[in-house]
PDB file of C-alpha atoms and ligand atoms in Angstrom:
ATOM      1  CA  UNK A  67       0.000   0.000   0.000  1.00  0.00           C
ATOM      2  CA  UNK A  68       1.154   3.359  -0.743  1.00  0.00           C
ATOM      3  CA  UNK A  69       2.678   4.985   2.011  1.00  0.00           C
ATOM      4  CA  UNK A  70       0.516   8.237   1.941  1.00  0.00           C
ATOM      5  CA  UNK A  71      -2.478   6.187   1.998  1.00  0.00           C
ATOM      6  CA  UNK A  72      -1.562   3.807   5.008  1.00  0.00           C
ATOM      7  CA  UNK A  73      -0.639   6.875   7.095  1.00  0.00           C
ATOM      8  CA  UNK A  74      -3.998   8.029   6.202  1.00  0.00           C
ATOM      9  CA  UNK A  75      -5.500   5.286   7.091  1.00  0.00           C
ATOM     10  CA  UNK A  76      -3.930   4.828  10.393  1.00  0.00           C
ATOM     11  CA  UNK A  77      -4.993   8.330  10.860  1.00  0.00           C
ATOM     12  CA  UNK A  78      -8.409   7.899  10.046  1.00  0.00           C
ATOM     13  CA  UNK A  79      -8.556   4.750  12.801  1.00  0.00           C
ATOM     14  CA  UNK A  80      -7.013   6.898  15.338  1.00  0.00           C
ATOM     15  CA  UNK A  81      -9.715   9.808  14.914  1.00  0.00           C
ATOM     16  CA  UNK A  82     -12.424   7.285  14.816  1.00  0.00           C
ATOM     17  CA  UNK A  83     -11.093   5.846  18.153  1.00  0.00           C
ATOM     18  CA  UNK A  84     -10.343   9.075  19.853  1.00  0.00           C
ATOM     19  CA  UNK A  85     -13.877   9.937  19.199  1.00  0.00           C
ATOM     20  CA  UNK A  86     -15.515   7.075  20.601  1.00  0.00           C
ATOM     21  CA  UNK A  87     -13.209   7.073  23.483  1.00  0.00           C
ATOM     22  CA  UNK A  88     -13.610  10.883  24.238  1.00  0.00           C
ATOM     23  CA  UNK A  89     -18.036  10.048  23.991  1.00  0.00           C
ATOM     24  CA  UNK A  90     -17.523   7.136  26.858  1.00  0.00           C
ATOM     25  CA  UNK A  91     -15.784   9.553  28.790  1.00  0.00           C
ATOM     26  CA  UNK A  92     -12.412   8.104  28.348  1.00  0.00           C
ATOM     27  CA  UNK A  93     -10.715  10.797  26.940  1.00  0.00           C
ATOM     28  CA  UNK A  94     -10.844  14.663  27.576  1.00  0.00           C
ATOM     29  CA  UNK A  95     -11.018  16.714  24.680  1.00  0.00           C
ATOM     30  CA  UNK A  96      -7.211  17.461  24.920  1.00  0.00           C
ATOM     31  CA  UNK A  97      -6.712  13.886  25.666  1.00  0.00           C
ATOM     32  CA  UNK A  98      -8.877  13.173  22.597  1.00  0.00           C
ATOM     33  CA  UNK A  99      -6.520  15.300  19.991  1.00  0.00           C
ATOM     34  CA  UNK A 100      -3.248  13.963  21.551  1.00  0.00           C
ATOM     35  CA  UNK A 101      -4.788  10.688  20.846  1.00  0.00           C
ATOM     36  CA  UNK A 102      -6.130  11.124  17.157  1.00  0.00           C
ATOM     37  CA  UNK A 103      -1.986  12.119  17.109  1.00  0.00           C
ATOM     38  CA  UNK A 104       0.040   9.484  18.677  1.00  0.00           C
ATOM     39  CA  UNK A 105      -2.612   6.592  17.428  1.00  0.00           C
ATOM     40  CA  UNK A 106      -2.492   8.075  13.846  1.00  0.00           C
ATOM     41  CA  UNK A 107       1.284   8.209  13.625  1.00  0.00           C
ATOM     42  CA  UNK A 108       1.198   4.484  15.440  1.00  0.00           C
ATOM     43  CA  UNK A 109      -1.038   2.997  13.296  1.00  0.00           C
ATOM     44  CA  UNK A 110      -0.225   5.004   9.974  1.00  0.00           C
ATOM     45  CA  UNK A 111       3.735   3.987  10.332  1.00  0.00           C
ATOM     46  CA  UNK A 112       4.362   1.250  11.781  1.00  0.00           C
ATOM     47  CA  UNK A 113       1.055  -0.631  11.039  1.00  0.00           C
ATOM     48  CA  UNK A 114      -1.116  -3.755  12.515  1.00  0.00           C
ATOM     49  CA  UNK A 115       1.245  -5.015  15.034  1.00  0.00           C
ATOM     50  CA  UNK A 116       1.919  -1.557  16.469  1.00  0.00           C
ATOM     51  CA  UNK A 117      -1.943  -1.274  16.227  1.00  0.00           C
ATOM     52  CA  UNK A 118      -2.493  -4.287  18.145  1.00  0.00           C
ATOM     53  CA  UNK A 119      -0.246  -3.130  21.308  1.00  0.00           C
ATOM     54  CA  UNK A 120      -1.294   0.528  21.465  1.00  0.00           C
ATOM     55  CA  UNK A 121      -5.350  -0.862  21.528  1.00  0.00           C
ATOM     56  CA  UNK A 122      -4.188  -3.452  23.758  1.00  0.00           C
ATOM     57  CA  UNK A 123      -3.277  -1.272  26.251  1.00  0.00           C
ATOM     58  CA  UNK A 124      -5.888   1.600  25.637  1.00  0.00           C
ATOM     59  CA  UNK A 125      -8.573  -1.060  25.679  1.00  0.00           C
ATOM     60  CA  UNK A 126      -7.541  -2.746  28.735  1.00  0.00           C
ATOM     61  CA  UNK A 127      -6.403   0.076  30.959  1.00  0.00           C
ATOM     62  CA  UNK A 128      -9.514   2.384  30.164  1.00  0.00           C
ATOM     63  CA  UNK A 129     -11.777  -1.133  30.845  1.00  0.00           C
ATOM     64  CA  UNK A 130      -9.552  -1.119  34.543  1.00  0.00           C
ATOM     65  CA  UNK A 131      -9.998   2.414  35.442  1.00  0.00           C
ATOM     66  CA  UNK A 132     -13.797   2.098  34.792  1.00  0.00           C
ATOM     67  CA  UNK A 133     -14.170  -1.580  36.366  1.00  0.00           C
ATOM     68  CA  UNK A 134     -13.244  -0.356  39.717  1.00  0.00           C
ATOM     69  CA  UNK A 135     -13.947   2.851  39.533  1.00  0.00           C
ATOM     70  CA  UNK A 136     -16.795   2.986  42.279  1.00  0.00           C
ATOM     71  CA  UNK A 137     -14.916   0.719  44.445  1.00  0.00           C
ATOM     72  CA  UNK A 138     -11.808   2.903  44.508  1.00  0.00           C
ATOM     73  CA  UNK A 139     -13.813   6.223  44.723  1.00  0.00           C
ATOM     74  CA  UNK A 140     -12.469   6.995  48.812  1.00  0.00           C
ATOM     75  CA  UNK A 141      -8.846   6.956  46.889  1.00  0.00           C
ATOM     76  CA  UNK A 142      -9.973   8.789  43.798  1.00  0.00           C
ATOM     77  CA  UNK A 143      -8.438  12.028  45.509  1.00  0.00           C
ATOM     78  CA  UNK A 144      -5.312  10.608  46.023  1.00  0.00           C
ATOM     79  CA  UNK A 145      -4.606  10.756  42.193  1.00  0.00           C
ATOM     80  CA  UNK A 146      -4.432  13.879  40.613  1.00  0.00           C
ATOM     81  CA  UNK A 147      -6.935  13.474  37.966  1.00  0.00           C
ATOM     82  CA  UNK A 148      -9.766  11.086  37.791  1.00  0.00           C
ATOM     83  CA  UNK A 149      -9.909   7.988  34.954  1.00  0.00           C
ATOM     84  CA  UNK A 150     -10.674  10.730  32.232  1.00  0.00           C
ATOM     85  CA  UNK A 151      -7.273  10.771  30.423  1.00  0.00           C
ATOM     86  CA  UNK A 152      -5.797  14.080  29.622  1.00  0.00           C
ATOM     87  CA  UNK A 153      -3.275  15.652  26.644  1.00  0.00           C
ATOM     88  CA  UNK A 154      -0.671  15.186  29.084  1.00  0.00           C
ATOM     89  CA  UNK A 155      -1.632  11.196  30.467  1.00  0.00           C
ATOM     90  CA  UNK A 156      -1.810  10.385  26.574  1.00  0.00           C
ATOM     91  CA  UNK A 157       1.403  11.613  25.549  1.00  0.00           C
ATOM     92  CA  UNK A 158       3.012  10.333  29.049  1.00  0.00           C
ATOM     93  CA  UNK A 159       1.679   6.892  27.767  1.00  0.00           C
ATOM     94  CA  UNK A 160       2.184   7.183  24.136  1.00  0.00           C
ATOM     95  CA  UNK A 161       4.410   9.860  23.136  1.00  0.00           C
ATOM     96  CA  UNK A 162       7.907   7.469  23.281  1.00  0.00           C
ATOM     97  CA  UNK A 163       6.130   5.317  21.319  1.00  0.00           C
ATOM     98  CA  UNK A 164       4.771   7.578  18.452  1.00  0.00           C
ATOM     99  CA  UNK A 165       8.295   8.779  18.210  1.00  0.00           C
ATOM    100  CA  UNK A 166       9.385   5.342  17.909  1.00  0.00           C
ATOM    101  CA  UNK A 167       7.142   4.607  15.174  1.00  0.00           C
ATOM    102  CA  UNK A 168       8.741   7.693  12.928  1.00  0.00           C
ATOM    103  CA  UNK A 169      12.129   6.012  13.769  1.00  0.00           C
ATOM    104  CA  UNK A 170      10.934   2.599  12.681  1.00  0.00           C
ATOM    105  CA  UNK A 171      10.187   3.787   8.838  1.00  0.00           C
ATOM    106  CA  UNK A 172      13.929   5.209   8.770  1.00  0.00           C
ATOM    107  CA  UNK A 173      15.982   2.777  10.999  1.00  0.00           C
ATOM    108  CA  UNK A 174      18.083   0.090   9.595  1.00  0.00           C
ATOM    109  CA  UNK A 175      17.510  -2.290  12.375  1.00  0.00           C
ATOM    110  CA  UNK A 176      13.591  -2.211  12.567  1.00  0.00           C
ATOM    111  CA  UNK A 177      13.454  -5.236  14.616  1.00  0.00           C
ATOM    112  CA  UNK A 178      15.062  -3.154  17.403  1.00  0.00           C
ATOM    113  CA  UNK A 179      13.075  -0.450  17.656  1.00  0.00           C
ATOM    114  CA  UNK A 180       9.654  -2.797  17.642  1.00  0.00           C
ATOM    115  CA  UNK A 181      11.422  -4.669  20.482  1.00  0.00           C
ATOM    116  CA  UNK A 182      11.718  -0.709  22.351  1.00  0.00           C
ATOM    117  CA  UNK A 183       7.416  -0.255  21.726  1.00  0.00           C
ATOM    118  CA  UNK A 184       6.723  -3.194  22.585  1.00  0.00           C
ATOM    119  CA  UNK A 185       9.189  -2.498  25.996  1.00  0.00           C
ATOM    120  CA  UNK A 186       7.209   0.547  26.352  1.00  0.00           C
ATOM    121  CA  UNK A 187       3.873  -0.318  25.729  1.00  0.00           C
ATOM    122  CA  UNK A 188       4.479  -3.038  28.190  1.00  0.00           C
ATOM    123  CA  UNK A 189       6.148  -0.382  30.886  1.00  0.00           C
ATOM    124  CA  UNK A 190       2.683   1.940  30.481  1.00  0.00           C
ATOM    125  CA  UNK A 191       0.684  -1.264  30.619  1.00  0.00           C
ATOM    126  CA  UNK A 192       2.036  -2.888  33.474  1.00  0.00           C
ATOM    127  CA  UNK A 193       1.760   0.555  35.474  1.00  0.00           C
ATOM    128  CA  UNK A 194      -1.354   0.650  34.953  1.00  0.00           C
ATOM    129  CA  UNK A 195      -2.323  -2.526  35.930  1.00  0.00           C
ATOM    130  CA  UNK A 196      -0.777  -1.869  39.198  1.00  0.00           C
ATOM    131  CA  UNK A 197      -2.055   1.398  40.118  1.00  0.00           C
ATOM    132  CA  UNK A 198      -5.663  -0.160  39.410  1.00  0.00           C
ATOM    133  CA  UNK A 199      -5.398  -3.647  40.469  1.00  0.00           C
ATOM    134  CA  UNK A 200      -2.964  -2.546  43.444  1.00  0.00           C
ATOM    135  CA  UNK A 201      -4.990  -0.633  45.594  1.00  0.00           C
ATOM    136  CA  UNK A 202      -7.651  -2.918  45.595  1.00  0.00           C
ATOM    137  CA  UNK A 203      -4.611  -5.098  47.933  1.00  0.00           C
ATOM    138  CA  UNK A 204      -5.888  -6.068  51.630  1.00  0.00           C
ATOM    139  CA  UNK A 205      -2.591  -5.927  52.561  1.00  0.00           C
ATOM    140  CA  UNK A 206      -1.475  -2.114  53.078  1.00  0.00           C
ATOM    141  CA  UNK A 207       1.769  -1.117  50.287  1.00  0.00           C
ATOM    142  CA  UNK A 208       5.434  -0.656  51.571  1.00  0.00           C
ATOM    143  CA  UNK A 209       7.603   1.705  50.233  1.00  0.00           C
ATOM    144  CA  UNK A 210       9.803   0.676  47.320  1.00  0.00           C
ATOM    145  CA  UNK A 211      12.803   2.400  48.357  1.00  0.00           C
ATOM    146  CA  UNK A 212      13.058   1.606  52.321  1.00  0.00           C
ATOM    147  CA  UNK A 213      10.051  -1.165  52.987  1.00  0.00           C
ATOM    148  CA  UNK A 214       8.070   0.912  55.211  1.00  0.00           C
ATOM    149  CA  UNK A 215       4.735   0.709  55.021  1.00  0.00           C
ATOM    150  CA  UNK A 216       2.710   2.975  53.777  1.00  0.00           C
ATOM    151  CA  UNK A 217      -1.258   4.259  53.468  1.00  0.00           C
ATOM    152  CA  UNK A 218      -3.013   2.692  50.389  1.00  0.00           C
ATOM    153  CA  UNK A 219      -2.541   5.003  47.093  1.00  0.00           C
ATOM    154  CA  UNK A 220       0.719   6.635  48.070  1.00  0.00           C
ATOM    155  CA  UNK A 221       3.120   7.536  45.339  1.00  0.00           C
ATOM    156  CA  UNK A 222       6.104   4.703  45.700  1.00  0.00           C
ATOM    157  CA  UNK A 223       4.102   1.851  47.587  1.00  0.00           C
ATOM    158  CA  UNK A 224       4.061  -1.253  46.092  1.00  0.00           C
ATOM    159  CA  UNK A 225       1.771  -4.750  47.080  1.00  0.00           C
ATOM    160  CA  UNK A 226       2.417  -8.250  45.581  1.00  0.00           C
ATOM    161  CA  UNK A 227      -0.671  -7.658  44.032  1.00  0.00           C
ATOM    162  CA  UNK A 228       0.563  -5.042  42.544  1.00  0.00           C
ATOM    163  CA  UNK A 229       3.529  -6.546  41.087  1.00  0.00           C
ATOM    164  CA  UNK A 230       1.643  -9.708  39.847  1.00  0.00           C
ATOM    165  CA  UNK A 231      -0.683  -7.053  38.142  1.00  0.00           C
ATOM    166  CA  UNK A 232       2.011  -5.720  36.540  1.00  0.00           C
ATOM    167  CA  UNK A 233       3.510  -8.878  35.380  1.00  0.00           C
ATOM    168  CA  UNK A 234       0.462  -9.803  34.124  1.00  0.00           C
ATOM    169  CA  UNK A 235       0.009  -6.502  32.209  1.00  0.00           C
ATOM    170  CA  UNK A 236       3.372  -6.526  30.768  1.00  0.00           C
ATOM    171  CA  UNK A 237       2.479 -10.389  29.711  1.00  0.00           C
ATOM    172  CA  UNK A 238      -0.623  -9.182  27.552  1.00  0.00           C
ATOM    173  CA  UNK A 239       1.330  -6.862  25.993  1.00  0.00           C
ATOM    174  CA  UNK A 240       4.455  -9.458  25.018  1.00  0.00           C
ATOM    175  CA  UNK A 241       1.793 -12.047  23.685  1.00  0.00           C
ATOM    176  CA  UNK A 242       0.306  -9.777  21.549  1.00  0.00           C
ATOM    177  CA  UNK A 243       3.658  -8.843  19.991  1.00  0.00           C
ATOM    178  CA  UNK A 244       5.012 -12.527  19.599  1.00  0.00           C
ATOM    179  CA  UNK A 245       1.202 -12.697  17.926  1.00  0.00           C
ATOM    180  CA  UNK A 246       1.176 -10.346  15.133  1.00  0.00           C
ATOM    181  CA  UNK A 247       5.280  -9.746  14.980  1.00  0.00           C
ATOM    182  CA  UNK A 248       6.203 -13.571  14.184  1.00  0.00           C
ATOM    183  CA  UNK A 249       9.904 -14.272  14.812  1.00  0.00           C
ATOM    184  CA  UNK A 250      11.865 -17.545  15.603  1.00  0.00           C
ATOM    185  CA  UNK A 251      13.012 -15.571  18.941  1.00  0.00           C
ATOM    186  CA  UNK A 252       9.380 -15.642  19.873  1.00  0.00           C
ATOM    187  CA  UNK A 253       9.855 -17.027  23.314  1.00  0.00           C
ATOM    188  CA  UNK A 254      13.060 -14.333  23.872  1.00  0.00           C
ATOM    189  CA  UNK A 255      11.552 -11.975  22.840  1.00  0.00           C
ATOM    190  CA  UNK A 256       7.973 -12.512  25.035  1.00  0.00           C
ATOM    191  CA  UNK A 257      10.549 -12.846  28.417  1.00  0.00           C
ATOM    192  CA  UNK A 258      12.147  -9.365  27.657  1.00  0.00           C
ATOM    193  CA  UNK A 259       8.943  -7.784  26.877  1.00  0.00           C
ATOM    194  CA  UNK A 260       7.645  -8.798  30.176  1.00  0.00           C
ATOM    195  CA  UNK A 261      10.611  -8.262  32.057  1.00  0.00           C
ATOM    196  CA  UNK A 262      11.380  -4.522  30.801  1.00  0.00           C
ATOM    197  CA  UNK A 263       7.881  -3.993  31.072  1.00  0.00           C
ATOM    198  CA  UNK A 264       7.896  -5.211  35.297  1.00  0.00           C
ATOM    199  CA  UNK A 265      11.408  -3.100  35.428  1.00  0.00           C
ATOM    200  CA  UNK A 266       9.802  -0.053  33.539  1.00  0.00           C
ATOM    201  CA  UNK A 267       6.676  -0.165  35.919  1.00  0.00           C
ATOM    202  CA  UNK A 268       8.580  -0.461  39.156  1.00  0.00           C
ATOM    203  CA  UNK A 269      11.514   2.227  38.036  1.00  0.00           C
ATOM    204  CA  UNK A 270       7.666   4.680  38.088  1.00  0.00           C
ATOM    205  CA  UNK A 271       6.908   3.427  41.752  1.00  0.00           C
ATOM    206  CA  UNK A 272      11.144   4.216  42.611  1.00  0.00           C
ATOM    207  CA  UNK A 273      10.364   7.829  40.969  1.00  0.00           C
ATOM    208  CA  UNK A 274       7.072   7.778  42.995  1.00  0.00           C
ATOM    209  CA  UNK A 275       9.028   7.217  46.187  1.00  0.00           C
ATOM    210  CA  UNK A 276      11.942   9.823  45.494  1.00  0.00           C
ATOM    211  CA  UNK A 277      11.575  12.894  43.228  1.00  0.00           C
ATOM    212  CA  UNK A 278       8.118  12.588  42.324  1.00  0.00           C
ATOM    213  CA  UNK A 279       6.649  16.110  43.537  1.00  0.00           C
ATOM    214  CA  UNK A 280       4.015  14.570  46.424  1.00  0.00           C
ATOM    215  CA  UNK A 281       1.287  17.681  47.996  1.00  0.00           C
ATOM    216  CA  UNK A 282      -0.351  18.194  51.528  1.00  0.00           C
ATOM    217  CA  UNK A 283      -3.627  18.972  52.108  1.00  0.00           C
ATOM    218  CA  UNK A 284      -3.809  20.668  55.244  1.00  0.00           C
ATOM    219  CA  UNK A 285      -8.035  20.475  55.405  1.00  0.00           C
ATOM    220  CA  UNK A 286      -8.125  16.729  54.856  1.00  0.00           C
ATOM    221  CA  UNK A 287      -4.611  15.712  56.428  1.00  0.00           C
ATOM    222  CA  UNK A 288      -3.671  14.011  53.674  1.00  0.00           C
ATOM    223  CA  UNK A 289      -0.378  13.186  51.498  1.00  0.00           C
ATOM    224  CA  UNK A 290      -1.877  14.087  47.415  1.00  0.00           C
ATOM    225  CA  UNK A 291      -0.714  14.360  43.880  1.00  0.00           C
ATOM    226  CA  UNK A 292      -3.049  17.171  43.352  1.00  0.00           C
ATOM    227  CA  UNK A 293      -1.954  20.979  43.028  1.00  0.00           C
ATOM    228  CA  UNK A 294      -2.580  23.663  43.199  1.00  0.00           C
ATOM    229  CA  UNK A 295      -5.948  22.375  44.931  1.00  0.00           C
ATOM    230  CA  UNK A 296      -7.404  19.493  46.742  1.00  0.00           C
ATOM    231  CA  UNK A 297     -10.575  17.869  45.483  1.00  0.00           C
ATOM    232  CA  UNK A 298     -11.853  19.794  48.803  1.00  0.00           C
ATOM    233  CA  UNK A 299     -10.947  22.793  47.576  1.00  0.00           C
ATOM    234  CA  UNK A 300      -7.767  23.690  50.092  1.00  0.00           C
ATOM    235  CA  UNK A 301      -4.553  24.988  48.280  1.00  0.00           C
ATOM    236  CA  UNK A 302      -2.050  21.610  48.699  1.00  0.00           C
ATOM    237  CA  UNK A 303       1.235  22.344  50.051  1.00  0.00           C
ATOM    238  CA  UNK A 304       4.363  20.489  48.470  1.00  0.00           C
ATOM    239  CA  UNK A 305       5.787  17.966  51.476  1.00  0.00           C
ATOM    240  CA  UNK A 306       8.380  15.996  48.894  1.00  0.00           C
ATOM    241  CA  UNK A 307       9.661  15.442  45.546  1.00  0.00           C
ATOM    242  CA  UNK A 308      11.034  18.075  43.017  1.00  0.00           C
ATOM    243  CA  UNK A 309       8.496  20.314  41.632  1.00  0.00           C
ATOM    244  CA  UNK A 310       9.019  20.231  38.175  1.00  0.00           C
ATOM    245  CA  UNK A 311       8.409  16.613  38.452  1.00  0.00           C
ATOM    246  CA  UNK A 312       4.418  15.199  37.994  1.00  0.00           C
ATOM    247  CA  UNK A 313       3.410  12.412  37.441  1.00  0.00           C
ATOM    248  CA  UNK A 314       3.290  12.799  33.744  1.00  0.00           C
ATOM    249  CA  UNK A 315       6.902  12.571  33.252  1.00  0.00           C
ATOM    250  CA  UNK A 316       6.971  10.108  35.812  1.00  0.00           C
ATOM    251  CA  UNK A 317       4.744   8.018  33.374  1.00  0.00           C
ATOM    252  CA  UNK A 318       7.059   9.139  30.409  1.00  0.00           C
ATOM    253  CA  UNK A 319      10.264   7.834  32.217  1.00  0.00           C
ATOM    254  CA  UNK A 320       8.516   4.396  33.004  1.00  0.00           C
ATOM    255  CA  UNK A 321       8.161   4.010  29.325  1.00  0.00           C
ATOM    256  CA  UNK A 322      11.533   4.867  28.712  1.00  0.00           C
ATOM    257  CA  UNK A 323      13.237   2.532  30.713  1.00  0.00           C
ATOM    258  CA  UNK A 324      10.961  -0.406  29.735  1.00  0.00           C
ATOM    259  CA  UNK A 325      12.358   0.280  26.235  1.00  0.00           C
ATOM    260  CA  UNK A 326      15.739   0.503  27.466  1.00  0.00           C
ATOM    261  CA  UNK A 327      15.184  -2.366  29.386  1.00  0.00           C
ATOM    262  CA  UNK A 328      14.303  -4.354  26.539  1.00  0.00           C
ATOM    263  CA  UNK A 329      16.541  -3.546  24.082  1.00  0.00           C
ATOM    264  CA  UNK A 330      19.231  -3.924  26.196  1.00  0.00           C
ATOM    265  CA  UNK A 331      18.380  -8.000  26.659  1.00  0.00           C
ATOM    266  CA  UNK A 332      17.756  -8.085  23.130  1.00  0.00           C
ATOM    267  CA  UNK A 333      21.363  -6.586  22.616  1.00  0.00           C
ATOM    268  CA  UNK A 334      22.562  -9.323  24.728  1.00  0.00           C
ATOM    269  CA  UNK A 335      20.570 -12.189  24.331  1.00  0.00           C
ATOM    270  CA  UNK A 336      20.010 -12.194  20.658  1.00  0.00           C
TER     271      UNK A 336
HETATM  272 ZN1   ZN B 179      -8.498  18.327  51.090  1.00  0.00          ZN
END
């Protein structure tokens, strides 16, 4: 197929999807263009498998947020914006990867930078299986960096539920790339996914526990991502974390080092 056409194609998808997405409440309308972007690019260059993972994950991680969103609503405030997804959320999640899929037309090793999506997509993926399933945990989280434990929905806490989530999320991803990229390192490449995906996700709750910029409410006496207000209203107050830091580049950096992650093993592995 001409290559004009295909990218129009993929952008016509993208639009189609942003627009459903944005009328189920998925999407904000800023989230919605950012989408129609990144998918279109996706889709348009690098085709059906890179198709398959970015849907993968939208699918399944919207599905999440709304499955439990009434169960989860005393922790809603915690997060600093609710399960509609932003310009900024979109391009934390997808952004690597639509630059990824312009290097992919141009690269000479192609295989590469599919294996650095696929790291990437499984990185978003398995964070977001793990900030959903997560807090739904019994058992309260414990700080990544030191073990302490921590109130349910703080930035940095982890729960073995958590971390099977994330495997789990990472493994959807990996099996959808061995799927629809065939390649006789199938079953190396489906253990790197999974594993830079788990590494990507957990380098987001190290970020969470360190530099991440964390907020006070003074009102509600309560540690928050939110700022400049509370969902109550009350100005937040920084307690930790660098300012400049949210939790949108926090995202960004999780997809980041699941592709590094990834194409590292490949690099040595294969
Ligand atoms: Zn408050």
């Amino acid at each position: 197929m001409p290559f004009l056409i295909r990218l129009l194609i993929g952008f016509i998808f993208a639009i189609l999807i942003a627009l459903v997405a944005w009328r189920a409440g998925s999407l904000s309308v800023s989230g919605a263009w950012a989408a129609g972007l990144t998918g279109g690019l996706i889709f348009g260059l690098g085709g059906i498998p890179w198709a398959i993972l970015l849907l993968a994950f939208f699918i399944s991680s919207s599905a999440l947020s709304r499955a439990f969103a009434k169960r989860k609503s005393s922790l809603a405030d915690k997060f600093s914006k609710g399960s509609q997804r932003d310009w900024g959320q979109v391009l934390a999640n997808g952004g690597l990867g639509a630059l990824l899929a312009v290097g992919y037309i141009f690269s000479s090793h192609p295989e590469g930078v599919w294996l650095a999506f696929a790291g990437a997509m499984a990185a978003v993926n398995a964070d977001t299986w793990s900030t959903e399933l997560g807090v739904l945990s019994q058992i309260p989280p414990r700080l990544i960096t030191n073990g302490r434990k921590v109130e349910r929905g703080t930035s940095g806490g982890i729960t073995l539920l958590g971390v099977f989530a994330a495997i789990a999320g990472a493994a959807l991803i990996g099996i959808a790339a061995v799927l629809f990229y065939p390649s006789q390192h199938w079953l190396s490449f489906l253990l790197i996914i999974i594993l830079g995906g788990l590494l990507g996700s957990l380098f987001d709750s190290v970020l969470g526990a360190t530099v991440q910029a964390i907020y006070w409410c003074p009102t509600c006496n309560k540690e928050t991502e939110r700022y400049p207000l509370h969902t109550c209203g009350t100005p937040t107050r920084q307690v930790r974390g660098l300012s400049w830091v949210n939790n949108d580049l926090v995202n960004f950096a999780c997809s980041i080092m699941g592709a590094i992650v990834t194409v590292g093993l490949w690099l040595i592995l294969v």
